[in-house]
Short mmCIF file of C-alpha atoms and ligand atoms in Angstrom, two decimals:
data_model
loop_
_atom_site.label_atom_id
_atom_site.label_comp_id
_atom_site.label_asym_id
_atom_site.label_seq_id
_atom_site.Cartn_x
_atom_site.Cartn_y
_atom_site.Cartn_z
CA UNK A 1018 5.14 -21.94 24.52
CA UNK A 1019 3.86 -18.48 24.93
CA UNK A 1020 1.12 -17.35 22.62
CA UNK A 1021 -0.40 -14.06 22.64
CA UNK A 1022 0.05 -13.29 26.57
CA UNK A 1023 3.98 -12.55 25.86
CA UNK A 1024 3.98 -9.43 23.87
CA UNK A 1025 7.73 -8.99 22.80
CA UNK A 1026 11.41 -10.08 23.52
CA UNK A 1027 12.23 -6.10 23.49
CA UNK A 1028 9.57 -5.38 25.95
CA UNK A 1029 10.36 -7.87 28.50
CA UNK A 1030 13.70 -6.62 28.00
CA UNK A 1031 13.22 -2.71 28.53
CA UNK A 1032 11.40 -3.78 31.52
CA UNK A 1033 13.51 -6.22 33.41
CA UNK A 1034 16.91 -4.94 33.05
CA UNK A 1035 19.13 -2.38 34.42
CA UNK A 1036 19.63 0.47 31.94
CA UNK A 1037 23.68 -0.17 31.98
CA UNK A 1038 22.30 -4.19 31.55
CA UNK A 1039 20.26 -2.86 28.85
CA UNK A 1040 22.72 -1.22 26.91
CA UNK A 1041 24.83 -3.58 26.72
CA UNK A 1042 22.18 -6.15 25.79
CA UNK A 1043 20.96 -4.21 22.76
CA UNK A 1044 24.32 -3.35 21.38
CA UNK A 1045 24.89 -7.40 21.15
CA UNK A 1046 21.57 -8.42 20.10
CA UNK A 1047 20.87 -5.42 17.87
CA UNK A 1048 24.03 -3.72 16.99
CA UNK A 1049 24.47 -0.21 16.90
CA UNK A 1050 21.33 1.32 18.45
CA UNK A 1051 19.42 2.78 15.77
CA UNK A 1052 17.68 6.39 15.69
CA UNK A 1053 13.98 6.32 16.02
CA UNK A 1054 12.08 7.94 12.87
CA UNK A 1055 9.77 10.59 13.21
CA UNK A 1056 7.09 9.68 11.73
CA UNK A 1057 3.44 11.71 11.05
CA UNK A 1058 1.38 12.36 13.76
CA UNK A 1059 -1.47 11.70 11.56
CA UNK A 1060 0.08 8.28 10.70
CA UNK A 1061 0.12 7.49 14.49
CA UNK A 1062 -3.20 8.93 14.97
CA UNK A 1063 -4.50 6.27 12.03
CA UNK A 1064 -2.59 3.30 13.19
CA UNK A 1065 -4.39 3.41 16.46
CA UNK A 1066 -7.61 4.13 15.00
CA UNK A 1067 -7.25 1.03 12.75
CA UNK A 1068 -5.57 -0.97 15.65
CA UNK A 1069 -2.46 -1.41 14.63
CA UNK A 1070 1.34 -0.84 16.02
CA UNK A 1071 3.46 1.35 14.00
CA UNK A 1072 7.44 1.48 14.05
CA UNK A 1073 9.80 3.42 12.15
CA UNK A 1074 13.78 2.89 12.44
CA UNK A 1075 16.53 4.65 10.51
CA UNK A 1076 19.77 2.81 9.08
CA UNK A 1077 22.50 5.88 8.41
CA UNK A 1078 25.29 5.04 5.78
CA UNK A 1079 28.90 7.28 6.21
CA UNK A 1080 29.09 10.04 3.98
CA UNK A 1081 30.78 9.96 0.21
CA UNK A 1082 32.48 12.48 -1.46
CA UNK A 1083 31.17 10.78 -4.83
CA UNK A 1084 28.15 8.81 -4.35
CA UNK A 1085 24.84 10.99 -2.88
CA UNK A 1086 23.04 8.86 -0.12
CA UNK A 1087 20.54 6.35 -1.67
CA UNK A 1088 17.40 6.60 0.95
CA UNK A 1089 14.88 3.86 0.60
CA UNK A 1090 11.98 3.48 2.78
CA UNK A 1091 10.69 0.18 3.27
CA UNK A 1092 7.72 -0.93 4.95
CA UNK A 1093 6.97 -4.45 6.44
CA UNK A 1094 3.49 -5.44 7.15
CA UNK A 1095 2.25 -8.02 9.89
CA UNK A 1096 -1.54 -9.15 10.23
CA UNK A 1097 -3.83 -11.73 11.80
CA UNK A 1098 -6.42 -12.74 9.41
CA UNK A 1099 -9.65 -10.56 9.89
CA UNK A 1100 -12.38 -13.03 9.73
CA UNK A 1101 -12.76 -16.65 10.82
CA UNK A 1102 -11.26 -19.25 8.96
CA UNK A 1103 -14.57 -21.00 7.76
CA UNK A 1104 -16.28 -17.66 6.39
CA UNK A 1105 -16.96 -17.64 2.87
CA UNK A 1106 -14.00 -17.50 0.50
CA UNK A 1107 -14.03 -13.58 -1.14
CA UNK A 1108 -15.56 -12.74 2.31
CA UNK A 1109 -11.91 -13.62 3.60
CA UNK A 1110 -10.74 -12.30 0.73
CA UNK A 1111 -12.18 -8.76 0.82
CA UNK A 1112 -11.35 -8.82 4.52
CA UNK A 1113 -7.84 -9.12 4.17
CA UNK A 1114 -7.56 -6.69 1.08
CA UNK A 1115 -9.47 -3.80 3.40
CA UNK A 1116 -7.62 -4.44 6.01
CA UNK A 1117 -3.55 -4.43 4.17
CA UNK A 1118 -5.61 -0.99 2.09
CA UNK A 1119 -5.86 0.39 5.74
CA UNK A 1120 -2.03 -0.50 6.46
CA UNK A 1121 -0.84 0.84 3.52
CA UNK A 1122 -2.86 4.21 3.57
CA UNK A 1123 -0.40 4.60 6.65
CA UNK A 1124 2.19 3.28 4.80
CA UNK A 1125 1.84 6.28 2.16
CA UNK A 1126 1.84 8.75 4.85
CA UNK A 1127 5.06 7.75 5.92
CA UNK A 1128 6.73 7.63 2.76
CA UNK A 1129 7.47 3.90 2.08
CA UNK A 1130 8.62 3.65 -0.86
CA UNK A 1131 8.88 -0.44 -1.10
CA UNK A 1132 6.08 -2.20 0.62
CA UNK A 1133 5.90 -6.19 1.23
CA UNK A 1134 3.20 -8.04 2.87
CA UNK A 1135 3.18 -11.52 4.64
CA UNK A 1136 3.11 -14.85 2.86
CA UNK A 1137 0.14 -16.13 1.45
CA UNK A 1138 -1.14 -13.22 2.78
CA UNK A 1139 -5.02 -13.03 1.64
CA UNK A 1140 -5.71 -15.92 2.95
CA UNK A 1141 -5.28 -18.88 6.13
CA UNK A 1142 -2.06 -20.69 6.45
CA UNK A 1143 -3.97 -23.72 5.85
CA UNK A 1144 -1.61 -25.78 4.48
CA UNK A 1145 -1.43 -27.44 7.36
CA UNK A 1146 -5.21 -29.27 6.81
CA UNK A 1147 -3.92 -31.22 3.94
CA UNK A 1148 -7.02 -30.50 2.38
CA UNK A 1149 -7.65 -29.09 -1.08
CA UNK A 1150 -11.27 -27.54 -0.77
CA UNK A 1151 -11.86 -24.68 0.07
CA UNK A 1152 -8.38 -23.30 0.41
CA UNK A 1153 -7.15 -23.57 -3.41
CA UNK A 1154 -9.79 -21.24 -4.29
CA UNK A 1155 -7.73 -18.52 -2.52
CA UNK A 1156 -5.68 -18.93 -6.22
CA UNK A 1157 -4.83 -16.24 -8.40
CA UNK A 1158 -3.44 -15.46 -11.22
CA UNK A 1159 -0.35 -13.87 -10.60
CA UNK A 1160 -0.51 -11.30 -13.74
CA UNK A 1161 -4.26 -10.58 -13.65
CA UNK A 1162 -5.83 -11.76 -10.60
CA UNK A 1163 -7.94 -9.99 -8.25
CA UNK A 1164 -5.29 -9.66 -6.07
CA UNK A 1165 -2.44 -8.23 -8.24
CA UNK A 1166 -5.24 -5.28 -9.65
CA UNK A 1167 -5.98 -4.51 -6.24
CA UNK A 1168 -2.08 -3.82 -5.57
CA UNK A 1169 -1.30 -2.39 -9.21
CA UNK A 1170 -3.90 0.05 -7.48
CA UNK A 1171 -2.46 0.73 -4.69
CA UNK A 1172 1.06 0.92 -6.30
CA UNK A 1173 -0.09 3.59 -8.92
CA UNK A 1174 -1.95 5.48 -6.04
CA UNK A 1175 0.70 5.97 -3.67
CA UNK A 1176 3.88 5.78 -5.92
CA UNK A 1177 4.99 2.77 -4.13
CA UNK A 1178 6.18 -0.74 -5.28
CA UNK A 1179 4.14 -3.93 -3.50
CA UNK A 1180 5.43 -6.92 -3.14
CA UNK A 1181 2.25 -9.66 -2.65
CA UNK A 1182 2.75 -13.15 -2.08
CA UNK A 1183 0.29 -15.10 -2.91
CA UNK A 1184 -0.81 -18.49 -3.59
CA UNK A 1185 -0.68 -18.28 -7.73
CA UNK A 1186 -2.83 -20.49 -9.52
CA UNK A 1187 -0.60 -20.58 -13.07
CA UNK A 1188 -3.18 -21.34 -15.82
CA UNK A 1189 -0.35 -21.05 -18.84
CA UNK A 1190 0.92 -24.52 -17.04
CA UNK A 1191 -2.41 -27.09 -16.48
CA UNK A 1192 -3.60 -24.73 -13.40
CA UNK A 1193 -0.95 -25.83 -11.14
CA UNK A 1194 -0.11 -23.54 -7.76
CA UNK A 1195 2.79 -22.40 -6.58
CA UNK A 1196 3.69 -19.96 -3.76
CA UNK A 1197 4.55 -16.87 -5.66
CA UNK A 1198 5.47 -13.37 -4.54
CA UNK A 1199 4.42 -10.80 -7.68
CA UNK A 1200 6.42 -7.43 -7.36
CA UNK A 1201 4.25 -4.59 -8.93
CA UNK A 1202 6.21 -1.68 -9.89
CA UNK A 1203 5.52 1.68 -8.78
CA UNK A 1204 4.33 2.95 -12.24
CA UNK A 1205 1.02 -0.01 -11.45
CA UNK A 1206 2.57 -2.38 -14.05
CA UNK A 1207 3.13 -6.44 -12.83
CA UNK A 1208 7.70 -6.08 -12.53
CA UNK A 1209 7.40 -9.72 -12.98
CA UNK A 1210 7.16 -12.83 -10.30
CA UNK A 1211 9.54 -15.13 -8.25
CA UNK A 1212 8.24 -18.59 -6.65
CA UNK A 1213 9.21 -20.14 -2.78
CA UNK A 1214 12.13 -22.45 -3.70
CA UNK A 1215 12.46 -24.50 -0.74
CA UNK A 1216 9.12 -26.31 0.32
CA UNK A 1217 9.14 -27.09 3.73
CA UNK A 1218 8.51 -30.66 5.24
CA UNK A 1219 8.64 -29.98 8.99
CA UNK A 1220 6.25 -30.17 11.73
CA UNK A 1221 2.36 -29.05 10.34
CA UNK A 1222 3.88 -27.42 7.02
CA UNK A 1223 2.40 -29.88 4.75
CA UNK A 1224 3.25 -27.65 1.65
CA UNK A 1225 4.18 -29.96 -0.43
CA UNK A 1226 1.04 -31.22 -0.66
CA UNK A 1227 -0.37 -28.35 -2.98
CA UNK A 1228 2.89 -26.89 -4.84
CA UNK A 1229 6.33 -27.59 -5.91
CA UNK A 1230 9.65 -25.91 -5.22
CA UNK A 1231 9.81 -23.02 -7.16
CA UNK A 1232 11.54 -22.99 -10.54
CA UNK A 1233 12.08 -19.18 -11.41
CA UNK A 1234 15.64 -19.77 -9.67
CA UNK A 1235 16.90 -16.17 -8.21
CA UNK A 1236 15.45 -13.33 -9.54
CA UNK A 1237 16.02 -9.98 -8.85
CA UNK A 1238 14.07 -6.94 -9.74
CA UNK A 1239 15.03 -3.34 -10.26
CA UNK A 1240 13.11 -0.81 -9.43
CA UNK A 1241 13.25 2.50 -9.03
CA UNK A 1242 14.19 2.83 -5.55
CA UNK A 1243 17.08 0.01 -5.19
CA UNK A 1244 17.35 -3.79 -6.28
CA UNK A 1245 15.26 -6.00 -4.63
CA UNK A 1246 14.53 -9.46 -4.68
CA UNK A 1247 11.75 -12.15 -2.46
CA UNK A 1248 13.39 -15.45 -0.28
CA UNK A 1249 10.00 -17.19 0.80
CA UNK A 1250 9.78 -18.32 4.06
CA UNK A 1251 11.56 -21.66 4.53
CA UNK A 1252 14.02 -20.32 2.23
CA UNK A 1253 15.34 -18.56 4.76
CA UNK A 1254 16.94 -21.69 6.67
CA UNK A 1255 19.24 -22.04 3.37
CA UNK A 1256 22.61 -19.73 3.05
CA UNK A 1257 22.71 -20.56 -0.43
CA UNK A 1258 19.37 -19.09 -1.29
CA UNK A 1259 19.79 -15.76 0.17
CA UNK A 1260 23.42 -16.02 -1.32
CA UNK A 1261 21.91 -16.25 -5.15
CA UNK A 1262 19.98 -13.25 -4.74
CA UNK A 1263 22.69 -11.59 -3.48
CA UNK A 1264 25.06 -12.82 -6.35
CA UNK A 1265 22.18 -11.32 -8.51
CA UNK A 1266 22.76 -8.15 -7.07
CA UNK A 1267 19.42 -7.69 -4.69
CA UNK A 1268 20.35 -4.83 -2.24
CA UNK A 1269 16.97 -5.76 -0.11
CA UNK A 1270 15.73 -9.11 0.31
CA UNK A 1271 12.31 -9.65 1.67
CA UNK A 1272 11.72 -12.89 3.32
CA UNK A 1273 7.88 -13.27 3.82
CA UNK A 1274 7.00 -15.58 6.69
CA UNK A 1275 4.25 -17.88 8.45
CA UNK A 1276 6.08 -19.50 11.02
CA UNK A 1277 5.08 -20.46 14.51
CA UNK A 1278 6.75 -19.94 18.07
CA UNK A 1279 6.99 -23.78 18.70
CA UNK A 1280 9.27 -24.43 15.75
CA UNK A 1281 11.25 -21.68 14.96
CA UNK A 1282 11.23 -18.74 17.29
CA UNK A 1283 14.54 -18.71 18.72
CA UNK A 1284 16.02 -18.89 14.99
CA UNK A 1285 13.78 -15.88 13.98
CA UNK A 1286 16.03 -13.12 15.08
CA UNK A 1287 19.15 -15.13 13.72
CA UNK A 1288 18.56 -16.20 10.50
CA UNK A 1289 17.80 -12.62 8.46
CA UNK A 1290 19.93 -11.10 10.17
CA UNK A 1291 22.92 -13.32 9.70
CA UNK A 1292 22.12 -13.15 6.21
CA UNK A 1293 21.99 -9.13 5.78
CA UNK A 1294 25.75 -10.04 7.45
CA UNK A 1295 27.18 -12.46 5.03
CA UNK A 1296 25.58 -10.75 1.92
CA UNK A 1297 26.36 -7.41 2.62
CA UNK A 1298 22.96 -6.67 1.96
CA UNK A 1299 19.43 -5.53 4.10
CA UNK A 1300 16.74 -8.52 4.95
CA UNK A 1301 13.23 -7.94 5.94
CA UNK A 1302 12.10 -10.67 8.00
CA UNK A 1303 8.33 -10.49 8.10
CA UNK A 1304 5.79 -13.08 10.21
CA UNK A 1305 2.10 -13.25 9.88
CA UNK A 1306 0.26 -12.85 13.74
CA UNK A 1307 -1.87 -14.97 16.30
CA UNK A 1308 -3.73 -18.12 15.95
CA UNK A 1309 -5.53 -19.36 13.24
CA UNK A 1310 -8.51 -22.15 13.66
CA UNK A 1311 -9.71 -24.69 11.37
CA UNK A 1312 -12.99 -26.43 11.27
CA UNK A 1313 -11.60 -30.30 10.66
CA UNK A 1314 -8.83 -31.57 12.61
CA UNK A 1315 -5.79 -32.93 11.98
CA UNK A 1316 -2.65 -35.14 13.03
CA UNK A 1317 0.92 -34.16 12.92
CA UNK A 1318 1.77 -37.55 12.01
CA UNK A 1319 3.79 -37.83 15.38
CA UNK A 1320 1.14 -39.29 17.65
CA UNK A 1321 -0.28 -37.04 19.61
CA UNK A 1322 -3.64 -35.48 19.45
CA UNK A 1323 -5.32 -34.46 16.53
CA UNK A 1324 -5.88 -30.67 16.61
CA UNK A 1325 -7.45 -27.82 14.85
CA UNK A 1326 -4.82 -24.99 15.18
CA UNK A 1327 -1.35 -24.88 13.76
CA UNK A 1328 0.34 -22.62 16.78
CA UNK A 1329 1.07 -19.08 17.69
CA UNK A 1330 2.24 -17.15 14.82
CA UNK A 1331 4.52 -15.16 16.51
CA UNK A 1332 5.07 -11.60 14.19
CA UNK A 1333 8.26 -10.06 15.65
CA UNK A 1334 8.84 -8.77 11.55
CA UNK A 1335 12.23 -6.94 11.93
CA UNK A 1336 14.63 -5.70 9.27
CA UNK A 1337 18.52 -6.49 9.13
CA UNK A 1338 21.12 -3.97 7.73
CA UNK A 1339 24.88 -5.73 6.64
CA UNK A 1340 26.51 -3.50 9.60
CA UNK A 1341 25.09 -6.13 11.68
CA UNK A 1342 22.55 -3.91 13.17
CA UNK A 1343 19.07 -4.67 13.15
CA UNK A 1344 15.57 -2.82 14.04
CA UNK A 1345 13.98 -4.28 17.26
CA UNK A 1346 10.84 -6.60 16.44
CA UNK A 1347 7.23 -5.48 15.92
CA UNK A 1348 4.88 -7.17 18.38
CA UNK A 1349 4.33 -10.92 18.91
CA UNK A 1350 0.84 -10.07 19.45
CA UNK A 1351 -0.69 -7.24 17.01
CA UNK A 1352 -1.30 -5.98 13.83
CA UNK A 1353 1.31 -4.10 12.83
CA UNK A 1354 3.67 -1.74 10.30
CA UNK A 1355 7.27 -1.43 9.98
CA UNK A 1356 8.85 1.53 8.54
CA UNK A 1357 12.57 1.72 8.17
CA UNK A 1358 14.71 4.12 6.42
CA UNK A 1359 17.78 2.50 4.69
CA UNK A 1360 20.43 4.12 2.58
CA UNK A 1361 21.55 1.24 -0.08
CA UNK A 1362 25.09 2.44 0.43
CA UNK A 1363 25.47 0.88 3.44
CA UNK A 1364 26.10 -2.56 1.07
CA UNK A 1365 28.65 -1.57 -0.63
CA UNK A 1366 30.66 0.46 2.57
CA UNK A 1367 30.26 -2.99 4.77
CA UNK A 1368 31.37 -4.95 1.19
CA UNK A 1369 35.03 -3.12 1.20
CA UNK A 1370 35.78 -3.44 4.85
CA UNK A 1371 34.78 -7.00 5.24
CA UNK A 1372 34.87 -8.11 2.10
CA UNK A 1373 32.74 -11.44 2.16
CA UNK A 1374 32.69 -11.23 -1.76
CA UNK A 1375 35.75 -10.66 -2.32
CA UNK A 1376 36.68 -13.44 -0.32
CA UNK A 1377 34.31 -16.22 -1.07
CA UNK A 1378 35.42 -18.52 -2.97
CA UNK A 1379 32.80 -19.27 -5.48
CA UNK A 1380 34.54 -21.13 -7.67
CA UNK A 1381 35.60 -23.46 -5.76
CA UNK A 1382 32.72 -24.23 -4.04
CA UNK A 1383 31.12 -24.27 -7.19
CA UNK A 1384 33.26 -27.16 -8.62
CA UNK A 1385 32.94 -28.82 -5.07
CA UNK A 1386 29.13 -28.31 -5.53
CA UNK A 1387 28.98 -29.25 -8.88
CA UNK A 1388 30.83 -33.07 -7.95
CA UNK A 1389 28.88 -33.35 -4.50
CA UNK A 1390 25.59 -32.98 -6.60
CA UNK A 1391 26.70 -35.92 -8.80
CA UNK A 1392 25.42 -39.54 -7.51
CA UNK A 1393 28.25 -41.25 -7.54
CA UNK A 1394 30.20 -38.65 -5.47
CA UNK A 1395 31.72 -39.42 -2.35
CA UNK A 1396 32.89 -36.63 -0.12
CA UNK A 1397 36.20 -36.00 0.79
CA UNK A 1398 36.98 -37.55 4.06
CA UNK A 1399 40.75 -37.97 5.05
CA UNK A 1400 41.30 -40.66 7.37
CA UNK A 1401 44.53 -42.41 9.35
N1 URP B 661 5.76 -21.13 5.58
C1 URP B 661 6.84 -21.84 5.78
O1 URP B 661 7.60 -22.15 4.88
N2 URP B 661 7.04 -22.24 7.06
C2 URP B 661 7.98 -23.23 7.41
C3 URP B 661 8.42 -23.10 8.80
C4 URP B 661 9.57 -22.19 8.98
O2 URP B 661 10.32 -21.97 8.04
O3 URP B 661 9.76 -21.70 10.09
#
């Protein structure tokens, strides 16, 4: 399984194939190709200073005699964690919250308006330890924490709305966690919160052991720049998830990641993107970066070794437009920004000439639902 020695599908790609190949390639695995943005020199200039790789992509929507084009910028943020895993807790803390400031300084300059870091972002994905100390101290309070002031900062400074997921510490419910993405609006004021509702169970991802399914259901949150809504991580694996918030009416849906190349890679560049498809909507498929280390071992309850290391998380952030087309990935391998210029009225254009919700049939599979959910239901199976 590569780790950080394979930098990207695209690269490998650009540099192995003939350009007629290549073409071809990229109009199957991408869609239309997509126009480069020009973005800042200065922005450019920054991003290498602080190290990190910068991308911007433009989705263009036909032109309407009645509706004026509704331009979003949206930028998708990648990151290793700065410091080692066993450094103090606020040390790791303030570490991460310089280095997202320095991303999002960038950010600014290239006129994101809706920005959305990775999952659990100011701290380790060390879930997969099992153990409590020190890692629920990187809770917060998802209203007033330190975490939500620094982005109601950040929000208010550059005009821009920041979606944070973090690991919330709720103390209006006995000081449970949950794993909680807080949208701040532009204005600096906390829009309001949404929770991961699928917990995964697979491989290393012992969440379950520190929160429960979410149960905010499907919110969506309006702001000033489009409708937008968060599907956490492992939420991604489940069509009826991404379909709720689009029921809602989310135009965007961020899906912020930690996921490693091992277990999921080859569904990465499926999975968002079949869902911008089927909800007539954009995704924005973001992955945290590299490998993170852990002082105690542990077992993946399947017999082998005990380890210390969960596996290569493998970036590749992208976003996904309903057209089908979709931005190439950011790096598997570095720090990095994603800019991409959407106009919302792509949704609605793909919604009348395909027509998925017109032609779902929610009803039905509501009252299908509804009975398969009972216990004593038994499926419909016709037989000789
Ligand atoms: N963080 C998280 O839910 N990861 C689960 C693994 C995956 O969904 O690929």
């Amino acid at each position: 399984m590569a780790g950080a020695e394979w930098t990207s599908l695209e690269e490998s790609l650009e540099k192995h194939l003939p350009l007629l190949d290549l073409q071809e390639v990229k109009r199957v695995l991408y869609g239309k190709e997509l126009r480069k943005l020009d973005l800042p020199r200065e922005a450019f200039k920054a991003a290498s200073r602080e190290d990190f790789e910068l991308q911007g992509y433009a989705f263009e929507a036909a032109e309407e005699q009645l509706r004026q084009p509704r331009i979003v910028h949206v930028g998708l943020v990648q990151n290793r964690i700065p410091l080692a895993t066993d450094a103090p807790v606020t040390e790791q803390v303030s570490a991460l919250h310089k280095r997202i400031k320095s991303i999002v300084e960038v950010a600014a300059m290239c006129g994101v308006n809706i920005i959305c870091f990775q999952e659990a972002w100011t701290m380790p994905f060390a879930f997969c330890t099992r153990e409590k100390l020190p890692w629920t101290e990187f809770a917060e309070s998802a209203e007033d924490g330190p975490t939500t002031k620094f982005c109601q900062k950040l929000a208010k400074n550059y005009n821009m709305v920041v979606v944070s997921p973090i690991l919330e510490r709720d103390s209006e419910h006995g000081g449970i966690l949950w794993n909680t993405a807080v949208v701040i609006s532009n204005s600096g004021a906390v829009l309001g919160k949404t929770r991961k509702n699928h917990i995964p169970r697979v491989g290393d991802f012992n969440e379950s052991t520190y929160y429960m399914e979410g149960n905010l259901g499907h919110p969506v949150f309006q702001t000033q720049f489009g409708r937008i809504a968060v599907n956490i991580c492992y939420g991604r694996h489940h069509p009826l998830n991404w379909l709720m918030y689009s029921i809602n009416g989310a135009e965007i849906i961020f899906n912020p990641s930690a996921t490693i190349g091992a277990l999921s890679e080859s569904m990465w560049p499926i999975e968002a993107r079949n869902a911008a498809i089927a909800n007539h909507c954009f995704t924005c498929a973001i992955n945290r970066v590299g490998t993170e280390h852990f002082t105690n071992e542990f077992t993946s309850g399947d017999g082998k070794k005990a380890h210390k290391d969960f596996g290569y998380f493998y970036g590749s952030s992208y976003v996904a437009a309903p057209d089908s087309s979709r931005t190439p990935g950011l790096s598997r391998t570095r720090d990095g920004l994603l800019v991409a210029k959407l106009d919302l009225n792509l949704c609605q254009q793909v919604n009348d000439v395909w027509n998925f919700k017109m032609t779902g049939r929610y009803d039905m599979y509501a009252r299908e639902l509804a009975e398969a959910a009972k216990p004593n239901y038994s499926p419909t199976i016709v037989k000789e």
